[in-house]
Short mmCIF file of C-alpha atoms and ligand atoms in Angstrom, two decimals:
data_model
loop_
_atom_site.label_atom_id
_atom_site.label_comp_id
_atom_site.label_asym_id
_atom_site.label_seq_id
_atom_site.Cartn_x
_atom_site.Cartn_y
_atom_site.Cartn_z
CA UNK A 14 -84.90 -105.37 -45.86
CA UNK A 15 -84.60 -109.05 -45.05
CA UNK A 16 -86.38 -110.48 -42.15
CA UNK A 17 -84.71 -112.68 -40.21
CA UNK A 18 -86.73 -115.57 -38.25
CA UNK A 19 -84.68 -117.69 -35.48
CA UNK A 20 -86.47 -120.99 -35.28
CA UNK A 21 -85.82 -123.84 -33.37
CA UNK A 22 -86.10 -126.73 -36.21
CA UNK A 23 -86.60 -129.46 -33.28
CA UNK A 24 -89.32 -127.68 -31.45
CA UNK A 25 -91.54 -125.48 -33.77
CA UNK A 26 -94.96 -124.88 -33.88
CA UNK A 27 -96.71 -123.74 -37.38
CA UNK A 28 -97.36 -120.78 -36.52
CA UNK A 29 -93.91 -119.59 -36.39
CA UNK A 30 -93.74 -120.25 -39.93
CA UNK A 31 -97.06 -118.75 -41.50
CA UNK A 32 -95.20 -115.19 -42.14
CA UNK A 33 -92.25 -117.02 -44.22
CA UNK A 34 -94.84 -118.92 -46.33
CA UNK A 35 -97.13 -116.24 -46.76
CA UNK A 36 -94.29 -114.50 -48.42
CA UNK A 37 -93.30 -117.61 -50.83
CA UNK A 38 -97.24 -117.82 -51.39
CA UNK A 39 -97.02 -114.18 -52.58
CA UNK A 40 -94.43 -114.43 -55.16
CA UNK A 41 -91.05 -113.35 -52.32
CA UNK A 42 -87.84 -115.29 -51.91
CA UNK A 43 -87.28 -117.09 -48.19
CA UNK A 44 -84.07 -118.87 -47.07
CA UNK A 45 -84.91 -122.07 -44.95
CA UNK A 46 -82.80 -125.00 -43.90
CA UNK A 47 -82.61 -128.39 -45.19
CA UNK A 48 -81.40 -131.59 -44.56
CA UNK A 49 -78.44 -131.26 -46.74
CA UNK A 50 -77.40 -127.24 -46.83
CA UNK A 51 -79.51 -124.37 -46.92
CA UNK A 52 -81.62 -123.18 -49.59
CA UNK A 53 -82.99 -120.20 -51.25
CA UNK A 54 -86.70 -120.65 -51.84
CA UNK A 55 -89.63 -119.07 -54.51
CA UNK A 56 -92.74 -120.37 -55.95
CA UNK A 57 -91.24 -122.74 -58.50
CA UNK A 58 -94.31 -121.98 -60.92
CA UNK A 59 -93.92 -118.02 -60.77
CA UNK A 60 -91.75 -116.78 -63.24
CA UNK A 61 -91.09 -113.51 -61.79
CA UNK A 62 -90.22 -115.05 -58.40
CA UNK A 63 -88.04 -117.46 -59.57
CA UNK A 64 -85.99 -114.59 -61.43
CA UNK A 65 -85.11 -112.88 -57.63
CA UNK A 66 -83.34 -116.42 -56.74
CA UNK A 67 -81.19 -116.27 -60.01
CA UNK A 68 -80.75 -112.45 -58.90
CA UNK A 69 -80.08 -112.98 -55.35
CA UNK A 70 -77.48 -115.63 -56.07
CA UNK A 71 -76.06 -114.15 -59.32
CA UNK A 72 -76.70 -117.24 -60.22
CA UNK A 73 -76.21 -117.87 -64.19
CA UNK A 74 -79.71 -118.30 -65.69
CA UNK A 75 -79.01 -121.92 -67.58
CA UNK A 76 -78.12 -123.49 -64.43
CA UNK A 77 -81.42 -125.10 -63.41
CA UNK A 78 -82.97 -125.01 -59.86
CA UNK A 79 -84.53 -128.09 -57.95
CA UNK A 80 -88.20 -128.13 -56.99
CA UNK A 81 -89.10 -128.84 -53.38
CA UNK A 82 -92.28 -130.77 -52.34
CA UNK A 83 -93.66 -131.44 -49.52
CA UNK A 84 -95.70 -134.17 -50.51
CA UNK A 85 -95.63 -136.90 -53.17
CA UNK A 86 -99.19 -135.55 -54.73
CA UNK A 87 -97.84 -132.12 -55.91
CA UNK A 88 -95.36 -134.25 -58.11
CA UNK A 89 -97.87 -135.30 -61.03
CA UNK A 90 -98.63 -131.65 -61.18
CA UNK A 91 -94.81 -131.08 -62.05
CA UNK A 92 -93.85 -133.83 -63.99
CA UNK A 93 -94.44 -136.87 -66.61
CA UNK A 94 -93.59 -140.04 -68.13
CA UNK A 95 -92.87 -141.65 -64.47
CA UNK A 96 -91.32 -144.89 -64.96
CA UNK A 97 -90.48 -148.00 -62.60
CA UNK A 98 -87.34 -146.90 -61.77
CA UNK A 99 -88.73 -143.17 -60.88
CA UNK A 100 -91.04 -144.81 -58.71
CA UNK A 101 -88.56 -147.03 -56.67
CA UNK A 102 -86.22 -144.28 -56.06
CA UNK A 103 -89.69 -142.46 -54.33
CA UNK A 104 -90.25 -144.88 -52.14
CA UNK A 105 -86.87 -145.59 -51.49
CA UNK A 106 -85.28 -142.07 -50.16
CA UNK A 107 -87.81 -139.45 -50.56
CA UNK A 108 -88.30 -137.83 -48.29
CA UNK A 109 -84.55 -137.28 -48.31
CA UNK A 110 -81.71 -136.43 -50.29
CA UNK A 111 -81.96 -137.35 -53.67
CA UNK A 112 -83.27 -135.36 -56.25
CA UNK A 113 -84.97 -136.61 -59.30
CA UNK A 114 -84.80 -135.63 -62.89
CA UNK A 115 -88.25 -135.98 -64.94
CA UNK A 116 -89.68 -134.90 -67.77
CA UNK A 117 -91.32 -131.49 -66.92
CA UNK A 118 -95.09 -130.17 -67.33
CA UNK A 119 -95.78 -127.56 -69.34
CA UNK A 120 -96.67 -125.11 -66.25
CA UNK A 121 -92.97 -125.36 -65.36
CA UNK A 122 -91.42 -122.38 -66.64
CA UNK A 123 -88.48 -122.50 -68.49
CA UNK A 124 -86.74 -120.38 -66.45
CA UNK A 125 -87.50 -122.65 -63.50
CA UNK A 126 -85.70 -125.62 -65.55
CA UNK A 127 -82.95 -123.17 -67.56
CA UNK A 128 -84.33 -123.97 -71.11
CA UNK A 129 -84.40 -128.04 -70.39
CA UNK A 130 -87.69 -130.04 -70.93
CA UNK A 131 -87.03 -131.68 -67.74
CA UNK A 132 -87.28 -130.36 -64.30
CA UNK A 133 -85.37 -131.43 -61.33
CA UNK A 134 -87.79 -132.56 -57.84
CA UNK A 135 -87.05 -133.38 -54.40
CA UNK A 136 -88.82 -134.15 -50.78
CA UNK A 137 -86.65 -132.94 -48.05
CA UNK A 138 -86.90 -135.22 -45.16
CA UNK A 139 -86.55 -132.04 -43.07
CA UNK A 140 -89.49 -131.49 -40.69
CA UNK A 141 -89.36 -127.48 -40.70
CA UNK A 142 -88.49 -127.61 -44.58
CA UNK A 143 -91.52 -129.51 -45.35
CA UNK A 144 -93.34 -128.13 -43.57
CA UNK A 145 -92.83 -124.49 -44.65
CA UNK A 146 -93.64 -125.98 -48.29
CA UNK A 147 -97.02 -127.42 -47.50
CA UNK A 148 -98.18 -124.03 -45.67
CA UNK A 149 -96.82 -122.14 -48.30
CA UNK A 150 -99.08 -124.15 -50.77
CA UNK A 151 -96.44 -123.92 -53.90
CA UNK A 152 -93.77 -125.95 -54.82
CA UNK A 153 -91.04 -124.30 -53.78
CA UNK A 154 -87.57 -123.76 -56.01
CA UNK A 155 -84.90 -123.71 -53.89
CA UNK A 156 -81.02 -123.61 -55.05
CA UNK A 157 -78.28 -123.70 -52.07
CA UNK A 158 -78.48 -120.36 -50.37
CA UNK A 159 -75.35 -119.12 -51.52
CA UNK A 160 -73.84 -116.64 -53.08
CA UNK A 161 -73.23 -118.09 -56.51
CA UNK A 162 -69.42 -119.72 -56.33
CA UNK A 163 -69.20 -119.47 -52.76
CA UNK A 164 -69.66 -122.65 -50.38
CA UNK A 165 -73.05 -123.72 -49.66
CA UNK A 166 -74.29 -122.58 -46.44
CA UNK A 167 -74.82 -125.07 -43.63
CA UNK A 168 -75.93 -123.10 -40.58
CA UNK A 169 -78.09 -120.11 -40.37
CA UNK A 170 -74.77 -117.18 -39.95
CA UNK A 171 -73.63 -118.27 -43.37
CA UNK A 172 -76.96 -117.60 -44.88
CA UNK A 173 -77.32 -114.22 -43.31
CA UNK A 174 -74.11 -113.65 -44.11
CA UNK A 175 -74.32 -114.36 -47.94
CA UNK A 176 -78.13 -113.27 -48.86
CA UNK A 177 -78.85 -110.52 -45.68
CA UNK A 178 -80.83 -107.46 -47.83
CA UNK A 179 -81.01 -109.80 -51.11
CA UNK A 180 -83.88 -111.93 -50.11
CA UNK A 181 -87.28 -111.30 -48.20
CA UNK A 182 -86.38 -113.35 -45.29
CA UNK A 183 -84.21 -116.12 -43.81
CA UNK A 184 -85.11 -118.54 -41.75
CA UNK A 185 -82.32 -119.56 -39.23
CA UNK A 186 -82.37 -122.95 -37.88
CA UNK A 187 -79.28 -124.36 -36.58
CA UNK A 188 -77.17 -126.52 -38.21
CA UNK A 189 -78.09 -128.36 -41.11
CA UNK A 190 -78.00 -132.84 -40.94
CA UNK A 191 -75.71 -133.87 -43.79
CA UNK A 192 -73.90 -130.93 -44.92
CA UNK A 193 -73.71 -131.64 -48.96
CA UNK A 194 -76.33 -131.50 -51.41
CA UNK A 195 -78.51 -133.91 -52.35
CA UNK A 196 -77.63 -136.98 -55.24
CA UNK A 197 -79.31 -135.62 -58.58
CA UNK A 198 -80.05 -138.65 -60.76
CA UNK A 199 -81.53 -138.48 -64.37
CA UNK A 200 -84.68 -140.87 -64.35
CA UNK A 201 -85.94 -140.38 -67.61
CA UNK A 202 -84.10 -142.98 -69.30
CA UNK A 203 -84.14 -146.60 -68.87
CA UNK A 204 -81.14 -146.53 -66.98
CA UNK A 205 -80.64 -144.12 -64.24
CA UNK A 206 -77.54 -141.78 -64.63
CA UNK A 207 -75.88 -140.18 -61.40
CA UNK A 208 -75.34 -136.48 -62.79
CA UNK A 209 -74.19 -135.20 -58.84
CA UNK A 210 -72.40 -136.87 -56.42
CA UNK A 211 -74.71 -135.81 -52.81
CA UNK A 212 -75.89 -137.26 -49.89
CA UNK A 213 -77.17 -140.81 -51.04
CA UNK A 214 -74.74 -142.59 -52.41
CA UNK A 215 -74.15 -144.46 -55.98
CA UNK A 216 -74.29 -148.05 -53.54
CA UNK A 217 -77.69 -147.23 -51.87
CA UNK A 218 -79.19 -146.65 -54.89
CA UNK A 219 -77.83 -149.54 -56.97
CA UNK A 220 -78.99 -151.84 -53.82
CA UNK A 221 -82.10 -150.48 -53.71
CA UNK A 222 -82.46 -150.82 -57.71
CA UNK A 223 -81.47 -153.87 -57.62
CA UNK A 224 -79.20 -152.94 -60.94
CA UNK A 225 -75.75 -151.27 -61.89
CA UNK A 226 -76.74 -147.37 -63.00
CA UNK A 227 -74.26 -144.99 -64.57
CA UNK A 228 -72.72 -142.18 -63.25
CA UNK A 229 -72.27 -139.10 -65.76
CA UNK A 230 -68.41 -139.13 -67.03
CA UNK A 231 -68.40 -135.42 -66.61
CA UNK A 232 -68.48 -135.44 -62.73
CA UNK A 233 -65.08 -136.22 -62.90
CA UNK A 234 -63.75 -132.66 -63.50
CA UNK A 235 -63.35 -130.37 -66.63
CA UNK A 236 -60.00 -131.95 -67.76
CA UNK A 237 -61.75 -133.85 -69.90
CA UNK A 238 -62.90 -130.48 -71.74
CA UNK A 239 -64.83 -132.54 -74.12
CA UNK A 240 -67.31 -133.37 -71.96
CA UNK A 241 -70.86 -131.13 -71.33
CA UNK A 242 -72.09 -132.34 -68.33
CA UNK A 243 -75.26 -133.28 -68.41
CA UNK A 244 -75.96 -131.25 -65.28
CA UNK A 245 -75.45 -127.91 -65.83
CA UNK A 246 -74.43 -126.61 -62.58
CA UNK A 247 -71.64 -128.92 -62.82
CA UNK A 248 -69.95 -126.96 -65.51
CA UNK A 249 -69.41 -124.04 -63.04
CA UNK A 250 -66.60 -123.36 -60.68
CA UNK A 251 -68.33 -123.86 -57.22
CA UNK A 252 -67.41 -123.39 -53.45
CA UNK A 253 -64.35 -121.58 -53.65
CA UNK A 254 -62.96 -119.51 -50.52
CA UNK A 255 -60.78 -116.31 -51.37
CA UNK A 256 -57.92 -118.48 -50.93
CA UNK A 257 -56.30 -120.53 -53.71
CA UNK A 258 -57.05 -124.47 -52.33
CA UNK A 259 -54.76 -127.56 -53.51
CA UNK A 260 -55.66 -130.87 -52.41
CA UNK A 261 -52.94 -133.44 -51.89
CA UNK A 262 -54.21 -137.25 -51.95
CA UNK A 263 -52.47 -140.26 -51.24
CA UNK A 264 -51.53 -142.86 -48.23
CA UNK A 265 -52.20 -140.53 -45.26
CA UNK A 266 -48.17 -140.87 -44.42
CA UNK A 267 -47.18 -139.29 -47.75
CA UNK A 268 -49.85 -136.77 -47.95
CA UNK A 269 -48.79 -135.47 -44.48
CA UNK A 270 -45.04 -135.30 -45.43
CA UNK A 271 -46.29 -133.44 -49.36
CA UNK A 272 -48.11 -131.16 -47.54
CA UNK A 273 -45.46 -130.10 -44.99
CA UNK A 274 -43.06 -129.86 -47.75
CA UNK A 275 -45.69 -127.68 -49.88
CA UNK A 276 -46.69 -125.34 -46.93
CA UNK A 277 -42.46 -124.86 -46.07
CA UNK A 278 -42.07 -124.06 -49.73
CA UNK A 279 -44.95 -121.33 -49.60
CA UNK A 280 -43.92 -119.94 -46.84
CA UNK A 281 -40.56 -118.93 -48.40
CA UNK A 282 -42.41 -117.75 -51.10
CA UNK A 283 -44.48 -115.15 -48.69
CA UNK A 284 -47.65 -116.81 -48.45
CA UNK A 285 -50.28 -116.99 -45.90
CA UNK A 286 -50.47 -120.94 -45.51
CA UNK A 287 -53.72 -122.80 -44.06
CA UNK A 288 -54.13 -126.50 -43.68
CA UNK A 289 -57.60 -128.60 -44.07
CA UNK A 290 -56.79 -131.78 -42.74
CA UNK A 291 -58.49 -134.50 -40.35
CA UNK A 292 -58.27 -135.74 -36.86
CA UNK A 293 -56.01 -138.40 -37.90
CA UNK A 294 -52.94 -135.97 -38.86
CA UNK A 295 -54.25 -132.99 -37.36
CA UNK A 296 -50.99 -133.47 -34.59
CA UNK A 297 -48.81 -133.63 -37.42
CA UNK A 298 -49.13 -130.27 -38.50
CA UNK A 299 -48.70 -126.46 -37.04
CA UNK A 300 -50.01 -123.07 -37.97
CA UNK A 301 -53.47 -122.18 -38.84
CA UNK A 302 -54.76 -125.77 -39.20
CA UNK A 303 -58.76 -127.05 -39.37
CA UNK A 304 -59.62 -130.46 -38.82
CA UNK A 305 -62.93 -131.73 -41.30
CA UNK A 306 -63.63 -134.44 -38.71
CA UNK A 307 -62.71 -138.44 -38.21
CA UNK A 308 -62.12 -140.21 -41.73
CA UNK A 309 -63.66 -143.53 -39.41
CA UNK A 310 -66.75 -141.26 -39.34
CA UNK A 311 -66.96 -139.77 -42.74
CA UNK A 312 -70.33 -137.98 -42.01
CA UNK A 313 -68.61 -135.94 -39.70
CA UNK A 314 -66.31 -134.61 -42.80
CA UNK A 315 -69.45 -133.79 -45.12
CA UNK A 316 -71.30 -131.96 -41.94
CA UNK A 317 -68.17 -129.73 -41.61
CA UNK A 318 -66.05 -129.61 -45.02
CA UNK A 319 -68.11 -126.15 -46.11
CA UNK A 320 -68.06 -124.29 -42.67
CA UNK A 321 -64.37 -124.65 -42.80
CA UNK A 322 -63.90 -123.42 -45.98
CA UNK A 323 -65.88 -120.49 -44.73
CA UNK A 324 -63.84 -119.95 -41.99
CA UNK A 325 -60.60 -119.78 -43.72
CA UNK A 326 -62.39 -116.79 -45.35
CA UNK A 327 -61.83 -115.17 -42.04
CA UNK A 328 -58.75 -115.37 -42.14
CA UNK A 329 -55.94 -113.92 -44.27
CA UNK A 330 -54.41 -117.04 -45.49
CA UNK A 331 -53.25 -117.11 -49.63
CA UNK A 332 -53.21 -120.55 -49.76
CA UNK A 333 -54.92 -123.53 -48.06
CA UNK A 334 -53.55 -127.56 -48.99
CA UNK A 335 -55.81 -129.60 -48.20
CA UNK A 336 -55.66 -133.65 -47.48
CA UNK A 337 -58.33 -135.53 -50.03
CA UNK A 338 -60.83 -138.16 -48.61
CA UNK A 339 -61.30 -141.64 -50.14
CA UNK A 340 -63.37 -141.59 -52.97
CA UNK A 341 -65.99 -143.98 -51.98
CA UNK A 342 -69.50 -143.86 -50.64
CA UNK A 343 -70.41 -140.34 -49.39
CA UNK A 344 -66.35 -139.81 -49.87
CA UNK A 345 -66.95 -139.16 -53.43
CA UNK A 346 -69.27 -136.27 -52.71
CA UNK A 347 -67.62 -134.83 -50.67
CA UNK A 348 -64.03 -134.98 -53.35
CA UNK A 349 -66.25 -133.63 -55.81
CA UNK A 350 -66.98 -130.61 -53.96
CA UNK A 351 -63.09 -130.17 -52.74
CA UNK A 352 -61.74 -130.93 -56.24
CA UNK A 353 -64.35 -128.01 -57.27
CA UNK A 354 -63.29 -125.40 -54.77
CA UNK A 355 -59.98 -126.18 -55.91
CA UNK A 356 -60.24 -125.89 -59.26
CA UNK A 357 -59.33 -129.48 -59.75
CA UNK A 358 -55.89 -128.52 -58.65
CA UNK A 359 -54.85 -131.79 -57.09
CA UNK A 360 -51.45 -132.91 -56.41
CA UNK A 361 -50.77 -137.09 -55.53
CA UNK A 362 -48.52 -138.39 -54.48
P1 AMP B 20 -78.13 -126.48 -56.43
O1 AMP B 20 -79.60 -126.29 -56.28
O2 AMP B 20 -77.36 -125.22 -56.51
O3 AMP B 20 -77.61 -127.41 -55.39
O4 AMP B 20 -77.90 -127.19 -57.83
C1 AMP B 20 -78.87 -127.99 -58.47
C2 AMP B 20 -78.18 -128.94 -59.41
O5 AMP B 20 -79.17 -129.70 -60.10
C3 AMP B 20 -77.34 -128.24 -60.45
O6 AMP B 20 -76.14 -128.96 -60.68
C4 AMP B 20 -78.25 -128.27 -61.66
O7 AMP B 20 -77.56 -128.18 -62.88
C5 AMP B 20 -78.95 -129.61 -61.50
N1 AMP B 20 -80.23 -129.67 -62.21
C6 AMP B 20 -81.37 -129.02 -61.92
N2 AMP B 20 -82.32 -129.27 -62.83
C7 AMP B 20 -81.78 -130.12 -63.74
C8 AMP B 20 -82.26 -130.75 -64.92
N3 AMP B 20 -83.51 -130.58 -65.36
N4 AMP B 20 -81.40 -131.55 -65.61
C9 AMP B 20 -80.14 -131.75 -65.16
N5 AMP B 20 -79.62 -131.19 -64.05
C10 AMP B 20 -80.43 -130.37 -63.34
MG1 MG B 21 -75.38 -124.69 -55.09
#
């Protein structure tokens, strides 16, 4: 039985969260919001309790979790070898969403880190997130609070939804702030190496570096087979609705025009046809048609781009073409999640 505690993230008080920690304190598993999506949290040093996340999920067991602090002491206890660069990106945007890769102490588990001798940390900047971590008094592994696959959960329903009678309890608490994972970037080396796209961006962190870093070739989809990513949750097929997705990218004009054509053409063929678009075309097009948001207010298109996937599972569409988004600041996070749910099946034009 999972127990399910509505919380008002904006107006708490601790006490309202003592049950949920006293069950990650005791070795359970307790869904909570973040900043960027929801997560699925255990004590990050307990083997045992780690195992119900990779259970809960079906998650596969190489596929490392991030740790979640709650403050910057509980990070010596977790890793080594912190270098200049590590350091900058902690002051920079912790709390917040970037998650760093370090070299791991030896009361990690392995299972915590899938086999790697590094371990993945990150300070939410969300209050009711850190603050369930510090009462809970462990450092708290916490995957997206999904269904393995699926699209990451960004209010409470999907959560409940996904995990209800898999977990311990789930903490509902409205809608989530960004609405894509975090940035994970290796630190270990002497140059940093982007191995996610999330919700800082490749620019913030160069400026706040002060240097050019790299990004991981392998983020750019698996049709360069030859490539392990370096992350490997990146390997995986992620975020997929029932529905097959195709995303069509090009001047907005042209994409519009492709994806009328596309949509006529399934049609014929008997498919169920749903459209992903944004406010700028939404006019343009009839049927069972979801706008992401503004692309003059991109954070609009991250806070929305996995509910609507969702809700096309509500429906009984085949097939859903959807527009692409420029692939530039927080744009690029948010392709590499589309080009992910659609299997990297991308038509331009
Ligand atoms: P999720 O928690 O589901 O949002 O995914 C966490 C991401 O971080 C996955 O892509 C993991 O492969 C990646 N990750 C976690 N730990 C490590 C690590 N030690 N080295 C490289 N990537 C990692
Ligand atoms: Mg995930």
């Amino acid at each position: 039985m999972t127990k399910i505690f509505n919380i008002d993230p904006r107006n708490f008080k601790d006490c309202e969260l003592e049950e949920s920690a006293k069950i990650l304190n005791e070795g359970g598993t307790v869904a909570f919001p973040t900043e960027t999506v929801y997560g699925i949290g255990a004590n990050a040093l307990e083997e045992e309790a780690v195992k119900k996340i990779f259970e809960a999920k079906g998650r596969p067991s190489d596929n490392p979790l991030i740790v979640h602090i709650s403050k910057e002491d509980q990070l010596k206890e977790l890793a080594k070898d912190i270098n200049k660069n590590a350091q900058l990106l902690i002051e920079k945007f912790w709390p917040g969403p970037l998650t760093i890769i370090l070299n791991k102490r030896d009361k990690v588990p392995n299972c915590t880190t899938g086999g790697l001798n590094t371990v993945a940390i990150r300070m939410p900047s969300h209050r009711l997130a850190r603050k369930l971590i510090g009462l809970s008094k462990v450092p708290v592994a916490a995957p997206s609070a999904n269904i393995s696959g699926k699209p990451s959960p960004t209010k409470g329903e999907h959560v409940v939804k996904d995990l209800k009678n898999r977990v311990d309890g789930i903490i509902c608490g409205g809608h989530v702030q960004i609405g894509l994972e975090s940035t994970v970037i290796d630190a270990t080396g002497e140059v940093p190496i982007i191995l996610r796209p999330g919700g800082v961006t490749k620019e913030e962190i160069e400026e706040a570096l002060n240097m050019e870093i790299k990004v991981d070739p392998a983020i750019e989809g698996y049709f360069k087979k030859d490539l392990t990513p370096k992350s490997p949750g990146m390997k995986y097929t992620h975020y997929s609705p029932e529905a097959q997705v195709v995303i069509v990218t090009g001047n907005l004009e042209d994409t519009a025009k492709k994806i009328i054509e596309l949509k006529k053409d399934a049609i014929e063929e008997g498919k169920k046809v749903g459209i992903m678009c944004t406010d700028e075309t939404k006019e343009k097009y009839d049927g069972l048609v979801y706008s992401m948001g503004s692309r003059k207010k991109i954070s609009t298109i991250a806070l929305n781009m996995f509910h609507i996937l969702r809700l096309f599972d509500e429906t009984d569409v085949d097939i859903i073409f959807a527009e692409g988004i420029e692939s530039a600041h927080l744009g690029s996070a948010i392709m590499n999640r589309m080009t992910k749910a659609a299997g990297y099946n991308i038509i331009k034009c």
